[in-house]
Coordinates of C-alpha atoms in Angstrom, one line a residue:
Q1 CA 197.3 143.6 95.8
R2 CA 195.1 141.7 93.3
S3 CA 197.7 138.9 92.8
Q4 CA 198.3 138.6 96.6
L5 CA 194.6 138.2 97.3
R6 CA 194.1 135.7 94.5
R7 CA 197.0 133.5 95.7
A8 CA 195.7 133.6 99.3
Y9 CA 192.2 132.5 98.3
E10 CA 193.6 129.8 95.9
N11 CA 195.5 128.3 98.8
N12 CA 192.3 128.1 100.9
V13 CA 189.6 127.2 98.4
P14 CA 189.4 123.9 96.6
R15 CA 190.7 124.5 93.1
H16 CA 187.7 123.0 91.3
L17 CA 185.5 125.6 93.2
F18 CA 187.7 128.6 92.5
T19 CA 187.3 130.9 89.5
R20 CA 187.4 134.6 90.7
L21 CA 187.0 136.6 93.8
S22 CA 186.3 140.2 94.5
L23 CA 189.1 142.4 96.0
S24 CA 186.8 143.9 98.5
V25 CA 187.1 142.1 101.8
S26 CA 184.8 142.8 104.8
P27 CA 186.1 142.8 108.4
P28 CA 185.3 139.6 110.2
G29 CA 182.7 139.3 112.9
N30 CA 183.0 137.0 115.9
T31 CA 180.1 135.4 117.8
K32 CA 180.3 133.1 120.8
V33 CA 177.9 130.2 120.8
S34 CA 177.5 127.1 123.0
A35 CA 175.8 123.8 122.6
A36 CA 175.5 120.7 124.8
V37 CA 176.9 117.3 123.9
G38 CA 174.2 115.4 122.0
D39 CA 172.3 118.5 120.9
S40 CA 172.3 120.1 117.5
C41 CA 173.8 123.4 116.6
V42 CA 172.9 125.7 113.6
L43 CA 175.3 128.4 112.4
S44 CA 174.3 130.9 109.7
C45 CA 176.3 132.8 107.1
P46 CA 176.2 136.6 106.3
N47 CA 172.8 137.3 104.7
K48 CA 173.7 138.4 101.1
S49 CA 172.1 138.2 97.7
D50 CA 173.6 137.0 94.4
V51 CA 176.1 134.7 96.2
F52 CA 178.8 133.3 93.9
M53 CA 180.5 131.0 96.4
V54 CA 180.2 129.9 100.1
I55 CA 183.0 128.4 102.1
W56 CA 182.8 127.1 105.7
K57 CA 186.2 126.9 107.2
I58 CA 186.2 124.7 110.4
N59 CA 189.1 124.6 112.9
P60 CA 188.2 122.4 115.8
K61 CA 190.1 122.7 119.1
T62 CA 191.4 119.2 118.6
G63 CA 192.0 117.4 115.3
G64 CA 192.5 118.7 111.8
H65 CA 190.6 121.5 110.0
C66 CA 188.0 120.9 107.3
T67 CA 186.0 122.8 104.7
L68 CA 182.6 122.7 103.2
G69 CA 182.2 124.6 99.9
Y70 CA 179.5 125.5 97.4
R71 CA 179.8 127.1 94.0
A72 CA 176.5 128.6 92.8
D73 CA 177.1 128.7 89.0
L74 CA 177.9 125.0 88.9
K75 CA 175.5 124.1 91.8
Q76 CA 178.4 122.1 93.1
T77 CA 179.3 121.3 96.7
N78 CA 182.6 120.0 98.2
N79 CA 183.4 118.4 101.5
T80 CA 187.1 118.2 102.5
N81 CA 187.8 116.2 105.7
C82 CA 184.5 117.2 107.5
T83 CA 182.8 114.5 109.6
E84 CA 179.3 113.2 108.9
N85 CA 177.8 115.3 111.7
M86 CA 178.6 118.5 109.8
S87 CA 176.4 119.3 106.8
W88 CA 174.3 121.9 105.1
K89 CA 171.0 122.4 106.9
W90 CA 168.9 123.1 103.7
R91 CA 169.6 123.2 100.0
T92 CA 172.8 125.2 99.5
D93 CA 171.3 127.3 96.7
H94 CA 168.7 128.7 99.2
D95 CA 170.5 128.7 102.5
P96 CA 174.2 127.9 103.3
T97 CA 173.5 127.4 107.0
L98 CA 175.7 124.8 108.7
H99 CA 174.1 122.1 110.8
I100 CA 176.1 120.2 113.4
R101 CA 174.2 117.1 114.6
P102 CA 174.9 115.7 117.0
V103 CA 177.3 118.0 118.8
G104 CA 180.3 116.1 120.2
R105 CA 183.2 117.0 122.4
A106 CA 185.4 117.3 119.3
S107 CA 183.0 119.9 117.8
E108 CA 184.4 122.7 119.9
G109 CA 186.4 125.3 117.9
N110 CA 186.1 128.1 115.4
Y111 CA 183.7 128.1 112.4
T112 CA 184.0 130.8 109.7
C113 CA 181.6 131.3 106.9
E114 CA 182.9 133.2 103.9
V115 CA 180.3 134.4 101.4
V116 CA 181.6 135.7 98.0
T117 CA 179.4 138.2 96.1
E118 CA 179.9 140.9 93.5
E119 CA 180.0 143.3 96.4
G120 CA 182.9 141.6 98.1
N121 CA 183.8 138.8 100.5
F122 CA 181.9 138.7 103.8
H123 CA 183.0 136.7 106.8
L124 CA 181.2 135.6 110.0
T125 CA 183.2 133.6 112.6
Y126 CA 181.8 131.7 115.5
H127 CA 183.5 130.2 118.5
L128 CA 181.6 127.1 119.6
T129 CA 181.9 126.0 123.2
V130 CA 180.7 122.5 123.9
L131 CA 178.9 122.0 127.2
V132 CA 179.0 118.7 129.0
P133 CA 176.2 118.1 131.5
P134 CA 177.4 116.5 134.7
K135 CA 176.2 113.1 135.9
L136 CA 174.4 113.6 139.2
T137 CA 174.3 111.4 142.3
V138 CA 172.8 112.1 145.7
Y139 CA 173.4 109.7 148.6
C140 CA 174.0 109.5 152.4
D141 CA 177.6 109.1 153.6
S142 CA 178.7 106.8 156.4
R143 CA 177.9 109.5 159.0
G144 CA 174.4 110.0 157.7
N145 CA 175.1 113.3 156.0
P146 CA 173.5 114.0 152.6
V147 CA 176.0 114.2 149.8
C148 CA 175.4 115.7 146.3
K149 CA 177.9 115.0 143.5
A150 CA 178.0 116.4 140.0
V151 CA 180.5 114.4 138.0
A152 CA 182.6 115.6 135.0
G153 CA 180.6 118.7 134.0
K154 CA 181.9 121.4 131.7
P155 CA 181.9 124.0 133.0
A156 CA 181.8 123.1 136.7
A157 CA 178.3 122.8 138.2
Q158 CA 177.0 124.9 141.0
I159 CA 175.6 123.1 144.0
R160 CA 173.3 124.6 146.7
W161 CA 171.2 123.1 149.5
A162 CA 167.7 123.8 150.7
P163 CA 167.7 124.5 153.6
E164 CA 171.1 126.2 153.3
S165 CA 174.2 124.4 154.4
Y166 CA 177.5 125.7 155.9
S167 CA 179.6 123.3 153.8
S168 CA 181.9 124.4 151.0
P169 CA 182.0 122.3 147.8
E170 CA 185.0 120.3 146.8
K171 CA 186.2 120.4 143.2
E172 CA 188.3 118.0 141.1
D173 CA 189.6 119.1 137.8
H174 CA 190.0 116.2 135.4
G175 CA 192.4 118.0 133.0
D176 CA 190.1 117.8 130.0
G177 CA 187.9 120.8 130.8
T178 CA 185.5 118.8 132.9
V179 CA 185.2 119.2 136.7
T180 CA 183.6 117.1 139.4
V181 CA 181.9 119.0 142.3
L182 CA 181.0 117.3 145.6
S183 CA 179.0 119.0 148.4
T184 CA 178.1 117.5 151.8
F185 CA 175.2 118.9 153.8
M186 CA 176.6 119.8 157.2
G187 CA 173.4 121.3 158.6
N188 CA 172.4 124.8 159.5
G189 CA 172.0 124.6 163.2
T190 CA 168.6 123.0 163.1
D191 CA 167.3 119.5 162.8
V192 CA 165.8 118.7 159.4
N193 CA 164.1 115.6 158.1
S194 CA 165.1 116.0 154.5
T195 CA 167.2 118.2 152.3
T196 CA 167.2 119.2 148.7
C197 CA 170.2 119.4 146.4
L198 CA 170.0 122.2 143.8
V199 CA 172.3 121.7 140.9
S200 CA 172.8 124.5 138.3
H201 CA 174.6 124.0 135.1
A202 CA 174.8 125.8 131.7
A203 CA 173.3 122.7 130.1
M204 CA 170.8 121.6 132.7
N205 CA 169.2 122.2 136.1
H206 CA 168.3 119.5 138.6
N207 CA 166.8 119.3 142.1
Q208 CA 166.7 116.2 144.2
T209 CA 165.5 115.6 147.8
I210 CA 167.0 113.1 150.1
A211 CA 166.4 112.1 153.7
C212 CA 169.3 110.6 155.7
L213 CA 169.3 109.1 159.2
S214 CA 172.0 111.0 161.1
I215 CA 174.2 108.7 163.2
S216 CA 174.7 109.8 166.7
I217 CA 177.4 108.0 168.8
P218 CA 176.3 107.3 172.3
N219 CA 178.6 107.9 175.3
Y220 CA 178.7 105.5 178.2
N221 CA 180.2 106.1 181.7
L222 CA 182.2 103.1 182.5
P223 CA 184.7 102.4 185.3
G224 CA 187.9 104.1 184.5
G225 CA 186.5 107.1 182.7
L226 CA 184.4 108.0 179.7
F227 CA 184.2 105.4 176.9
Q228 CA 182.9 106.0 173.4
L229 CA 181.6 103.2 171.2
P230 CA 183.4 103.1 167.9
Q231 CA 181.5 104.0 164.7
N232 CA 180.3 101.2 162.5

């Protein structure tokens, strides 16, 4: 068992950081976290004293994996294939917290911190979901109906109207995890001068009021029957 564990860790830890590891391995913990594109994200390690080594193992949803390592006795850090937006938040000898700044679409994935102490090896795994705020537009369509559109949000935005509308939102999946949602205010049986679009999303909330001039098409009684003017 000792040789199997040693070979397994030697294959995952940069050799210049590796000396010895305890046989006692703690069961991993899993935590789901989320952050919006452009924000920062902080991920902590198991809180242990007398830390010998810390290794961040990062497996993004797209792209190759990378590692950040720290060996306490040599006060030495190592970065293998990690991008510039991933770094230690503070001095590694005081706090091995990982700082992602800014969060990008490619940041989504699994992040595991492994802390090696005399007591054993302790793991903490995070699954980071990256949120994409939608781009919002509110306008009047050709018939004078208010339209609210939330473009390329992840997850899909929720759209409501005040006063309430009978319309059902239309959704377009872009195949990359983002969804565009469009809702047209169709009225609630009463005449209103203005309406408010209420957009809810995990990364933001937005309200916008719009007043549209509804287009009514007049009917004219002409010889030969009823004639309706075409819509412009």
